[in-house]
Amino acid sequence: MTLDTTPVLPNPVFEGSEKRVEIDFNFSAASPANGLRALSRGQLDELMSLAACTIVSSRTNAELDAYVLSESSLFVYPTKWVLKTCGTTKLLRAVPRLLEMAAELSMAPRRCKYSRASFLFPEQQPFPHTSFEHEAFFLRQHFGHLGNGGSAYVLGDMFNGLQWHVYVADAQGAVYADELHPMAKPTHKLEVCMTDLAKSAAAPFFRDPAKSAAQVTTETGIRGLVPSADIDDYVFEPCGYSMNGIAGGGFITIHITPEDGFSYASVEVSGFDPAAYDPADMVSRILGIFKPGKVSVSLSVDVASSNGEYSWGTLAARPHGYGCQSATCQELATGGRVAYYTFSPAAVSFAAGTKEGAPMTAAAPAKGGEADAPLRPASPATVLRSTLRHMPSFSSLPSDSDYDVASTSSGDENEVGSRLAAALRQLGRARSRSGSLSPKSSIGAASEQGDVGAAGACAACKGSGVAACAGPVAAAAVL
Ligand SMILES: C[S@@+](CC[C@H](N)C(=O)[O-])C[C@H]1O[C@@H](n2cnc3c(N)ncnc32)[C@H](O)[C@@H]1O
């Protein structure tokens, strides 16, 4: 008799990995002075229900309104909308109605950026989050009139760690820092996604009725990440944690799924002066709290520097105890750039000469790491999830008219599904005809555009023995 040794994951599982959309709007003379902040609570509730989540609590200051959601967070500035949701939410379904509500305020979109890491359970996502291609085409239907129609990129290593997906469209095309209105500032963003949290690090995020959310925030070290922030924190029942911290025009937002088997945590630090903190130090402190087995770090800025040099978007040091699996830089067609890194303690083991497949005993645990830090070979379940996550992307695409998914916010999903199926059949035919990348497609071209060589010259990975490194990060990474 053969025993089936495939590990069974708890059911239901929770998809921690978030989808995030950031839309910048233009004011007009007829717009209210507070712009999008004039949207009523009823309107926000309607939008959240389209995205399939609810508002749990809120904080406000002179610059923005911040909402903790049942699944992640919403930030509303006068001209900027940032919605981040996880689970099986339908984030993009809220976009068409948001654009209608903004039009009623005489505001039109100027820029849209959508980003997300790989889903842990992609097969559970609802349309249009069924694939990055579906998401990108959905976005193109609504923002394709901006600038070049939008560009879509996939960064990172397909086999090791999460990949990072980015769609961006900007009415102005490439934007340079020295062309910005004097009052306007580029937005700098650090996003850290972590999986396989150490059990001891995940434990405080299971609800203890004797502890307040504020105690959890302080005792875990979360409060110390941005000490000046006004914090709105929430511990879910029986587990799960979300927080927003706002300070001036910047925010930190943290979301934690502590369940063993699919543990996940994300930390985003956005909108602060880039000189206010060192991203490498921030990453180290975050890893000290969560002690994850896998880490991805995205550093992005939304405009290009005038001379093409960037002081932001590189990590000055590799996190202690972690090795770099991949380092990729993507200059955005709209100006600005995204640098994306994946780290894992395993990479350190390889660097130390541990044989593949042998039990891993990492020489150096993560900063503040403990004996139970998850330094272990991938389990079959992890490999299965990784395989699902890395199903191949399209290498050529049907035309927009073949793929009209603009009306899906209220449309018939079956009909949309049929149209998609037809488009996919056509894609299959086109693919077998050409067998190569369509020149007009930017999706799936990340390795051409984003990876900057493979000569092993990446300072981040030098000597680590990592085969998957995309190469040097714009010659600037000095990990
Ligand atoms: C707090 S939210 C955080 C989402 C975030 N993207 C993440 O996973 O890091 C998800 C966590 O809360 C738990 N949870 C409990 N009640 C929930 C609810 N009503 N809606 C969403 N998540 C809930 C989930 O099981 C999960 O552990």
PDB file of N, CA and C in Angstrom, residues 1-8 380-381 384:
ATOM      1  N   MET A   1       0.848  -1.189   0.000  1.00  0.00           N
ATOM      2  CA  MET A   1       0.000   0.000   0.000  1.00  0.00           C
ATOM      3  C   MET A   1       0.893   1.251   0.000  1.00  0.00           C
ATOM      4  N   THR A   2       0.505   2.232  -0.823  1.00  0.00           N
ATOM      5  CA  THR A   2       1.278   3.472  -0.836  1.00  0.00           C
ATOM      6  C   THR A   2       0.551   4.539  -0.029  1.00  0.00           C
ATOM      7  N   LEU A   3       1.260   5.128   0.869  1.00  0.00           N
ATOM      8  CA  LEU A   3       0.648   6.186   1.673  1.00  0.00           C
ATOM      9  C   LEU A   3       0.735   7.507   0.933  1.00  0.00           C
ATOM     10  N   ASP A   4      -0.362   8.256   0.937  1.00  0.00           N
ATOM     11  CA  ASP A   4      -0.323   9.606   0.361  1.00  0.00           C
ATOM     12  C   ASP A   4       0.215  10.540   1.438  1.00  0.00           C
ATOM     13  N   THR A   5       1.420  11.026   1.206  1.00  0.00           N
ATOM     14  CA  THR A   5       2.055  11.848   2.243  1.00  0.00           C
ATOM     15  C   THR A   5       1.913  13.345   1.972  1.00  0.00           C
ATOM     16  N   THR A   6       1.085  13.701   0.950  1.00  0.00           N
ATOM     17  CA  THR A   6       0.917  15.119   0.656  1.00  0.00           C
ATOM     18  C   THR A   6       0.300  15.819   1.865  1.00  0.00           C
ATOM     19  N   PRO A   7       0.969  16.865   2.394  1.00  0.00           N
ATOM     20  CA  PRO A   7       0.398  17.537   3.559  1.00  0.00           C
ATOM     21  C   PRO A   7      -0.940  18.184   3.207  1.00  0.00           C
ATOM     22  N   VAL A   8      -1.866  18.117   4.149  1.00  0.00           N
ATOM     23  CA  VAL A   8      -3.168  18.737   3.908  1.00  0.00           C
ATOM     24  C   VAL A   8      -3.175  20.099   4.591  1.00  0.00           C
ATOM     25  N   PRO A 380       6.356  19.693   0.471  1.00  0.00           N
ATOM     26  CA  PRO A 380       5.603  19.449  -0.764  1.00  0.00           C
ATOM     27  C   PRO A 380       4.470  20.438  -0.938  1.00  0.00           C
ATOM     28  N   ALA A 381       3.820  20.843   0.179  1.00  0.00           N
ATOM     29  CA  ALA A 381       2.716  21.796   0.041  1.00  0.00           C
ATOM     30  C   ALA A 381       3.223  23.121  -0.487  1.00  0.00           C
ATOM     31  N   LEU A 384       3.850  22.785  -4.099  1.00  0.00           N
ATOM     32  CA  LEU A 384       2.613  22.790  -4.853  1.00  0.00           C
ATOM     33  C   LEU A 384       2.111  24.219  -5.025  1.00  0.00           C
TER      34      LEU A 384
END
